[in-house]
Tab-separated table of C-alpha atoms and ligand atoms in Angstrom:
chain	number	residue	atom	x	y	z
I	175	UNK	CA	-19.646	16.836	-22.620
I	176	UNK	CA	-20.707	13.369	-23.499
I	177	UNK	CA	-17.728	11.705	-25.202
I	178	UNK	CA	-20.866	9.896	-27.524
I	179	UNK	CA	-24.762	11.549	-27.622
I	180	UNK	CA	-27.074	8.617	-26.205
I	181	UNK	CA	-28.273	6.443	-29.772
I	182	UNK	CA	-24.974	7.276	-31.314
I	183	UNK	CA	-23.240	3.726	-31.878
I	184	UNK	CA	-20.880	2.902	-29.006
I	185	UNK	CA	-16.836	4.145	-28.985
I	186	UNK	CA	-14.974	0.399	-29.542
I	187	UNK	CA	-14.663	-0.799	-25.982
I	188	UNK	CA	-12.712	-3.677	-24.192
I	189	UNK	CA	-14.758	-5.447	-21.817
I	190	UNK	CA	-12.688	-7.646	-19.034
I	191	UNK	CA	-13.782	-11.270	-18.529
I	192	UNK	CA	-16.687	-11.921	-16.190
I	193	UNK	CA	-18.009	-8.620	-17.099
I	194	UNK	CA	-21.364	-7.919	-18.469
I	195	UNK	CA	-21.436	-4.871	-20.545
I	196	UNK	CA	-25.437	-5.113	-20.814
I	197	UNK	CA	-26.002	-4.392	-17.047
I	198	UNK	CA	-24.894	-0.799	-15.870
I	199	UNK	CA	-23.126	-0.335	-12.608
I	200	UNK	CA	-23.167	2.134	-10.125
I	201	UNK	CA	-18.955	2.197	-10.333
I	202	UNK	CA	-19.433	2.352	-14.042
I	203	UNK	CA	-22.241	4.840	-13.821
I	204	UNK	CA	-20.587	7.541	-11.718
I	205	UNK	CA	-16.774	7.267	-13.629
I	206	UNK	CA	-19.174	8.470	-16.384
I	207	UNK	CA	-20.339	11.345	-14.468
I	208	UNK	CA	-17.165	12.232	-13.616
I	209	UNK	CA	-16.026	12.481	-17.241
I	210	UNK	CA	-13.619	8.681	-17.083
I	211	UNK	CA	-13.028	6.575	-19.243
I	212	UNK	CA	-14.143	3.050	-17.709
I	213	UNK	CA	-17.721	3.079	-18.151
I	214	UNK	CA	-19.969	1.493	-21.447
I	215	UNK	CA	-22.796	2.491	-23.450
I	216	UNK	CA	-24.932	0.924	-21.289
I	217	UNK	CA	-24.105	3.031	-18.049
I	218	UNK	CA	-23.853	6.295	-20.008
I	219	UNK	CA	-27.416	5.763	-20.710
I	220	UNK	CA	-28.394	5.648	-17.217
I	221	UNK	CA	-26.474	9.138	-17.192
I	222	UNK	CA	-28.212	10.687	-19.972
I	223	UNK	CA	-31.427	9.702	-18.485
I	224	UNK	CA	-30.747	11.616	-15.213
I	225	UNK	CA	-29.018	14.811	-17.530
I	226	UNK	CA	-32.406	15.015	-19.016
I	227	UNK	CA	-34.373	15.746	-15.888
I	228	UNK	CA	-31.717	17.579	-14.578
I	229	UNK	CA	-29.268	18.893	-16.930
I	230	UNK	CA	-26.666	20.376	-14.030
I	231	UNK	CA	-26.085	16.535	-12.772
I	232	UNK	CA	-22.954	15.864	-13.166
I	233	UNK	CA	-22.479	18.311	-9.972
I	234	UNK	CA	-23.697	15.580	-7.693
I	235	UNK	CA	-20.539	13.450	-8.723
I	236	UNK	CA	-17.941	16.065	-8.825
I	237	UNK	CA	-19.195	17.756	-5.231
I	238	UNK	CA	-19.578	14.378	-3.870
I	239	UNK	CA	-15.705	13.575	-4.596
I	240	UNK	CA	-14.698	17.061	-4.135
I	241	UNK	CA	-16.297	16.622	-0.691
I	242	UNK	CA	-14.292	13.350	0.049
I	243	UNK	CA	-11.073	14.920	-1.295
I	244	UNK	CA	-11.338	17.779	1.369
I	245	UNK	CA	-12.795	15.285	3.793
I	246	UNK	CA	-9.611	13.264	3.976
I	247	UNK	CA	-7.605	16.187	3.877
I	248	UNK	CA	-8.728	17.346	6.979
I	249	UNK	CA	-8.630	14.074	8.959
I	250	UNK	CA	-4.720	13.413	7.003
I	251	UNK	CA	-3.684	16.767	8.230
I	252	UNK	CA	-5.506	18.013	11.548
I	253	UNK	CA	-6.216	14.378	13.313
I	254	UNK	CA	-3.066	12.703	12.922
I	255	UNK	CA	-5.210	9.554	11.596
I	256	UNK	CA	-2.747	7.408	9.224
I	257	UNK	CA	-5.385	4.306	8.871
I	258	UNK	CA	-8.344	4.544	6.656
I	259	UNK	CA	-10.875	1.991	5.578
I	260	UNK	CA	-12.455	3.559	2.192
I	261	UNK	CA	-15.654	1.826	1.643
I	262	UNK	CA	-17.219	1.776	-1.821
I	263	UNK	CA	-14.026	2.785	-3.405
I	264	UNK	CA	-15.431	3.244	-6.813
I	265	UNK	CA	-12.919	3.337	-10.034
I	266	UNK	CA	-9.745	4.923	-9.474
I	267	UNK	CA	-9.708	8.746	-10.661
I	268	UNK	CA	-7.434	11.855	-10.420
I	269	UNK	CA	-7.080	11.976	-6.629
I	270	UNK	CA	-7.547	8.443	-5.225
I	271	UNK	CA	-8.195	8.450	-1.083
I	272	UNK	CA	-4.002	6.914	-0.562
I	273	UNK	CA	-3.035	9.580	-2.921
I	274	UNK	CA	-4.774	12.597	-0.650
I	275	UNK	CA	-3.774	10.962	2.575
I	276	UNK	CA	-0.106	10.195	1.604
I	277	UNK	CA	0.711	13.348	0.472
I	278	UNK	CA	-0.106	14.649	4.370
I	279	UNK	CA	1.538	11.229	6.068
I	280	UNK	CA	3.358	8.831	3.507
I	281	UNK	CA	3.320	6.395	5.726
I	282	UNK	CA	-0.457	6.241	6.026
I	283	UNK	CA	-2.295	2.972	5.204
I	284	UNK	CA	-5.415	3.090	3.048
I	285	UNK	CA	-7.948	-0.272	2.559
I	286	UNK	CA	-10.358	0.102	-0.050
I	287	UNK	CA	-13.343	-2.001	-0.575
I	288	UNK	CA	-15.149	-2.699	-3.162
I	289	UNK	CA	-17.418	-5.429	-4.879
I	290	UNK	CA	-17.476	-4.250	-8.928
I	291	UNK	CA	-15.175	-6.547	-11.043
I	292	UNK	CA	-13.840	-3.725	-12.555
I	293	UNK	CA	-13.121	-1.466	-10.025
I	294	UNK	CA	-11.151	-4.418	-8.296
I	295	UNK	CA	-9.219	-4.897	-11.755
I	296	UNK	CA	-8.370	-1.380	-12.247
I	297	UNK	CA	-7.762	-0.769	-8.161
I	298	UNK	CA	-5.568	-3.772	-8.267
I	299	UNK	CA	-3.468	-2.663	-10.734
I	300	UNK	CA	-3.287	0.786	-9.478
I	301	UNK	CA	-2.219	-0.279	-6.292
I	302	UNK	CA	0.343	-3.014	-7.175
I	303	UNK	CA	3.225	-0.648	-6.575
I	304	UNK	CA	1.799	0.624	-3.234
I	305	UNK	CA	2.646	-1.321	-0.118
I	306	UNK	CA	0.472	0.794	1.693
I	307	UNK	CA	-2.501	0.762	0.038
I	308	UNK	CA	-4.991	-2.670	-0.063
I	309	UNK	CA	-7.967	-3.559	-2.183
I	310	UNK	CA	-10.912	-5.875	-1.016
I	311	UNK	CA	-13.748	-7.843	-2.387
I	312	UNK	CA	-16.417	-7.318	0.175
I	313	UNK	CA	-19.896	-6.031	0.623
I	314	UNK	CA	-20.032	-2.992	2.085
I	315	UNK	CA	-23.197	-3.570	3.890
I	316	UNK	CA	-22.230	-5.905	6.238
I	317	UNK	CA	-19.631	-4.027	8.598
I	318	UNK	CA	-18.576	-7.784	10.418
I	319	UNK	CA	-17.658	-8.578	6.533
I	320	UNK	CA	-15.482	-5.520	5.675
I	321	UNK	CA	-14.022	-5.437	9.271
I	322	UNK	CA	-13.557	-9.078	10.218
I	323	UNK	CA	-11.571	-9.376	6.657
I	324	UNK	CA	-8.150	-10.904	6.894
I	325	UNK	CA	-6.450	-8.183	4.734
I	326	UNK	CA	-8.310	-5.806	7.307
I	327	UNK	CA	-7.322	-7.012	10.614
I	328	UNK	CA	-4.000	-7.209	9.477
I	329	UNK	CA	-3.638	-3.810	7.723
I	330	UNK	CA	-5.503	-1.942	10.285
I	331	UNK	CA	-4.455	-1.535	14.067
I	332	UNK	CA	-8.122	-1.008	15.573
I	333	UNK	CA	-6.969	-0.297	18.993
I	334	UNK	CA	-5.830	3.227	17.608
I	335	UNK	CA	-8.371	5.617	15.734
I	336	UNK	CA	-9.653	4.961	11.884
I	337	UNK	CA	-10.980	6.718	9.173
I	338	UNK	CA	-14.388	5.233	7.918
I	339	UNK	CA	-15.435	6.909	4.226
I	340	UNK	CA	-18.859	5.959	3.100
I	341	UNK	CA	-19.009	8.433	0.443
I	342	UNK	CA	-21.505	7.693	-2.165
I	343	UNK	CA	-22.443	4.461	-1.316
I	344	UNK	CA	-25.283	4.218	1.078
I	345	UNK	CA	-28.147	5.699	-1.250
I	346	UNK	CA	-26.986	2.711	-2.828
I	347	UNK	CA	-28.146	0.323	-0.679
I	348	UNK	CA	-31.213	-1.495	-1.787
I	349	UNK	CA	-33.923	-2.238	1.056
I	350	UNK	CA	-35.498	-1.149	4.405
I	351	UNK	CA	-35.356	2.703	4.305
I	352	UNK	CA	-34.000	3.060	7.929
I	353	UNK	CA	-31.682	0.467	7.294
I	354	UNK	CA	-28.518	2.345	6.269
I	355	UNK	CA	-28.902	4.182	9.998
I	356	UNK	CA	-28.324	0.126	11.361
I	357	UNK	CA	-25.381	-0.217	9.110
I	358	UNK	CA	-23.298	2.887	10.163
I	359	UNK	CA	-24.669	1.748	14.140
I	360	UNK	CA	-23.062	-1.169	13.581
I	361	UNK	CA	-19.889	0.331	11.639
I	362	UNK	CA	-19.455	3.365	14.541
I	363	UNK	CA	-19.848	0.657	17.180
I	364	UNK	CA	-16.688	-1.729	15.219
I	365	UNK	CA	-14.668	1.528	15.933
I	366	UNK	CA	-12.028	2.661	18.768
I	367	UNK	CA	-12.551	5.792	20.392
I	368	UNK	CA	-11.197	8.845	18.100
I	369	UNK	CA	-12.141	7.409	14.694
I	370	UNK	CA	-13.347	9.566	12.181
I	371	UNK	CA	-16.756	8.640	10.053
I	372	UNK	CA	-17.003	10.648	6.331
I	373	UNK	CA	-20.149	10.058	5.090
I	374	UNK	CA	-22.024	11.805	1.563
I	375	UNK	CA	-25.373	10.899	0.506
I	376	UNK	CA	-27.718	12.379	-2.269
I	377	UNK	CA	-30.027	14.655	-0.579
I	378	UNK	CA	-33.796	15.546	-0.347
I	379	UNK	CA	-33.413	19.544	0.208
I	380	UNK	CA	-37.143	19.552	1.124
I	381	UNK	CA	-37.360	22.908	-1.126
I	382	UNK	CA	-37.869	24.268	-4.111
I	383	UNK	CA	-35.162	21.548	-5.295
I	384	UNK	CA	-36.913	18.775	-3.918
I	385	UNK	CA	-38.485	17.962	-7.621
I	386	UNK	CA	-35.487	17.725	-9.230
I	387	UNK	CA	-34.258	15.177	-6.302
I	388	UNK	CA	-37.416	13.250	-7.114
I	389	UNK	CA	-37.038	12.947	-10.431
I	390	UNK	CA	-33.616	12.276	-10.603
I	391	UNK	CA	-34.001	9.485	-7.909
I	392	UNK	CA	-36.580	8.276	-10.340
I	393	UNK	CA	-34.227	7.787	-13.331
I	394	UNK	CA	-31.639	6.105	-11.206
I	395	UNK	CA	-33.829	3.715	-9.563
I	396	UNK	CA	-35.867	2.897	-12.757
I	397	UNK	CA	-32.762	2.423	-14.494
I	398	UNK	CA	-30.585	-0.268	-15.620
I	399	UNK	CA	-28.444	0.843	-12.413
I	400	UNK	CA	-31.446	0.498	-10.361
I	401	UNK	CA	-30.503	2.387	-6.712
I	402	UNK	CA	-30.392	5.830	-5.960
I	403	UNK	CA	-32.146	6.844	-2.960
I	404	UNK	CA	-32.368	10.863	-2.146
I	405	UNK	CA	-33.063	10.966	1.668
I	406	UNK	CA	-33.706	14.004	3.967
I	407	UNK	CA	-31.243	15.792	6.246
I	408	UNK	CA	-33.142	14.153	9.047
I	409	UNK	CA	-32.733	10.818	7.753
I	410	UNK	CA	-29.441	11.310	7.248
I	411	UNK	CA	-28.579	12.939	10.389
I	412	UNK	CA	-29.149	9.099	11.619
I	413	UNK	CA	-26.535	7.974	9.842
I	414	UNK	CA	-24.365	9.775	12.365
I	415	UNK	CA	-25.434	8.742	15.686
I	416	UNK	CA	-23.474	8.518	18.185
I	417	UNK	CA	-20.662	10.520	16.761
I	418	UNK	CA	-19.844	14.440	17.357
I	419	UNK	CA	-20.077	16.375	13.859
I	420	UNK	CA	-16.820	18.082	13.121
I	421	UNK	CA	-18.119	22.043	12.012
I	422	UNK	CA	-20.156	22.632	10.120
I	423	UNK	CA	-21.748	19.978	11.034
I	424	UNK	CA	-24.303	18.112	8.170
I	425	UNK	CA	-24.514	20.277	5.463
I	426	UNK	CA	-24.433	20.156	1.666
I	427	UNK	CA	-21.064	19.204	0.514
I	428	UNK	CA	-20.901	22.202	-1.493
I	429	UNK	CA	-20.703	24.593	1.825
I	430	UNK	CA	-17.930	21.559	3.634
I	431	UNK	CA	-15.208	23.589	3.889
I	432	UNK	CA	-15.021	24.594	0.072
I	433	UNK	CA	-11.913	25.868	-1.140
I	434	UNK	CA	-12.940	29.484	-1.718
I	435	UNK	CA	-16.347	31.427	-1.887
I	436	UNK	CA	-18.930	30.406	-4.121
I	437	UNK	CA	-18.787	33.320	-6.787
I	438	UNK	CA	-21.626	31.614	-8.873
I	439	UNK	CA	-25.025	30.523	-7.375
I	440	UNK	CA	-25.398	26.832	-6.481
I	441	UNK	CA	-27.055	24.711	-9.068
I	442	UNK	CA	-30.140	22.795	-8.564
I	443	UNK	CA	-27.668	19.235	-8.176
I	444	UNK	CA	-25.197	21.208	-5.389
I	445	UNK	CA	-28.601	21.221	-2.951
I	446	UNK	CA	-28.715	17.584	-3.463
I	447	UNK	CA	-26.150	16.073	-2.145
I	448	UNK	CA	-24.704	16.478	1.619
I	449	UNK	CA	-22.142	15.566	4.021
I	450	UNK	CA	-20.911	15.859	6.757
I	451	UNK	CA	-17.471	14.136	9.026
I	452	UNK	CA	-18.129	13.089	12.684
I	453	UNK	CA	-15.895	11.669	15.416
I	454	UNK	CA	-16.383	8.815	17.351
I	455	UNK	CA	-16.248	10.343	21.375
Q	33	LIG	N1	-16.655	6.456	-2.689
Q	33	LIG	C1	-16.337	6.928	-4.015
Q	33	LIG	C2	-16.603	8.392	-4.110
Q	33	LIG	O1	-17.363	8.921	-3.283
Q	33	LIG	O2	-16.042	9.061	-4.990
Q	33	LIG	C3	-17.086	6.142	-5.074
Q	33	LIG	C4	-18.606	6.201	-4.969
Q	33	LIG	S1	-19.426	5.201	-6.185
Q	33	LIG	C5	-20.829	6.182	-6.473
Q	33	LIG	C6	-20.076	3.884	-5.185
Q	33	LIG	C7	-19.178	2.674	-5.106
Q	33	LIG	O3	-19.719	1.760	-4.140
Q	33	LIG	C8	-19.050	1.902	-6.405
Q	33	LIG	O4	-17.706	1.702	-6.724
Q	33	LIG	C9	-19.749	0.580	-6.139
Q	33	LIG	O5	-19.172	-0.509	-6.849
Q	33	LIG	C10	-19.578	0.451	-4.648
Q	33	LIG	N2	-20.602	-0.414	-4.032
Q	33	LIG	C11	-21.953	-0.286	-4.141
Q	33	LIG	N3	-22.555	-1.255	-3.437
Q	33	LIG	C12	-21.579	-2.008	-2.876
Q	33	LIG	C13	-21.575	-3.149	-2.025
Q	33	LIG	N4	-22.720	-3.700	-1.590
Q	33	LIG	N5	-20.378	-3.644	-1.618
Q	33	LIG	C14	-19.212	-3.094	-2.060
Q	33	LIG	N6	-19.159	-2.006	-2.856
Q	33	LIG	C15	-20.322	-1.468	-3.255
């Protein structure tokens, strides 16, 4: 549930310097979908908005990090992986990507990146007690950036295999339609041999559900967030190219390797978002 119904006056909230609590953001945005606590009015209106068109939304959050949780469990404990480069980080929540990973390997390393002032304020003091685990102002979209990084280059050994996440993050990206495909190109090319790419995206079933994706992707885009691109499973087969897709392959992060059998159908949010994890040959 909401913890306050949109027009009801806003809980007392602390807002860190440099912030602006009048501009939502997508960090912001999807803590609230996720039930946290670090969001403002101001985002939790963007939420409402989408709840209204689609009241089952909140399942594109919690299958999208449900999918990343079993996504890094796999690589932690089948591919013997201990380096991962989480892009788009987001907020810190229950199960954080060094948290999933270390439990497999404690000695595994873990770089975040991120570019929201208060994810970095929150990661940063999350991670202060965690040699292991890095935090870094950079934009996403620009692999050189996030790879070239100081912090990165000397956290991350890249003649041995990586772990890329972009979960969540590239229906985020603002421009050229194709050009998310060019960004993971570039990304898959950065990596050695053997790495591991996890990628989620909101998806465009092409179905019966394909409304709902519209109108959803209308409320986020429209909104004081303003991104929030559903694309098909063609389009985001692209984002994969090059790679060999781990079974089953692309699919909707619901049906990734769920931890049991879905008793209850799939609600109209589960067909819209999809993943899948591919290695780099
Ligand atoms: N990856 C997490 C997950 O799947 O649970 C969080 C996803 S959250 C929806 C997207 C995150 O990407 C936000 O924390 C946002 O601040 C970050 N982000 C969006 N655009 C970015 C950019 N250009 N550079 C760095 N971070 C960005």
């Amino acid at each position: 549930m909401p913890d306050s119904a949109p027009g009801a006056s806003a809980p007392k909230e602390t807002v860190p310097v440099g912030v602006d609590p009048t501009r939502a953001s997508i960090a912001r945005v999807y803590d609230a979908f996720l039930n946290g606590k670090d969001n403002y009015e101001i985002d939790r209106q963007v939420m409402y908005g989408v709840l209204k068109v689609a009241p089952e939304a909140r399942d594109l959050a919690t299958e999208n990090r449900n999918f990343l949780i079993r996504a890094c469990r796999f690589i932690a404990a089948e591919t013997g992986i201990d380096q991962y480069l989480d892009c788009g980080s987001g907020l810190p929540t229950a199960e954080n990507t060094h948290q999933v990973v270390q439990r497999f390997n404690p000695e595994a390393t873990v770089v975040y990146v991120d570019n929201d002032p208060v994810v970095l304020a929150h990661g940063r003091a999350l991670l202060e007690e965690d040699e292991r685990s890095h935090l870094i102002s950079a934009d996403i979209f620009k692999p050189h950036e996030v790879i070239e990084h100081e912090l990165v280059q000397k956290t991350i050994d890249f003649t041995r295999p990586v772990a890329l996440l972009q979960c969540g993050t590239l229906h985020h990206y603002n421009g050229p339609r194709a050009a998310p495909a060019e960004i993971m190109r570039e990304y898959i090319s950065l990596l050695p041999s053997g790495s591991y790419v996890v990628i989620s995206h909101f998806l465009d079933p092409e179905d019966e559900h394909s409304e709902v994706a519209r109108k959803m992707e209308d409320v986020f885009v429209h909104s004081p967030m303003g991104s929030g691109t559903f694309r098909t499973s063609t389009e985001l087969a692209e984002l994969f190219d090059g790679l060999e897709l781990v079974p089953p392959g692309l699919t909707r992060c619901a049906d990734w390797w769920p931890d049991g059998p879905h008793l209850k159908p799939l609600s109209q949010a589960q067909y819209c978002t999809a993943g899948a994890v591919g290695r780099k040959p």
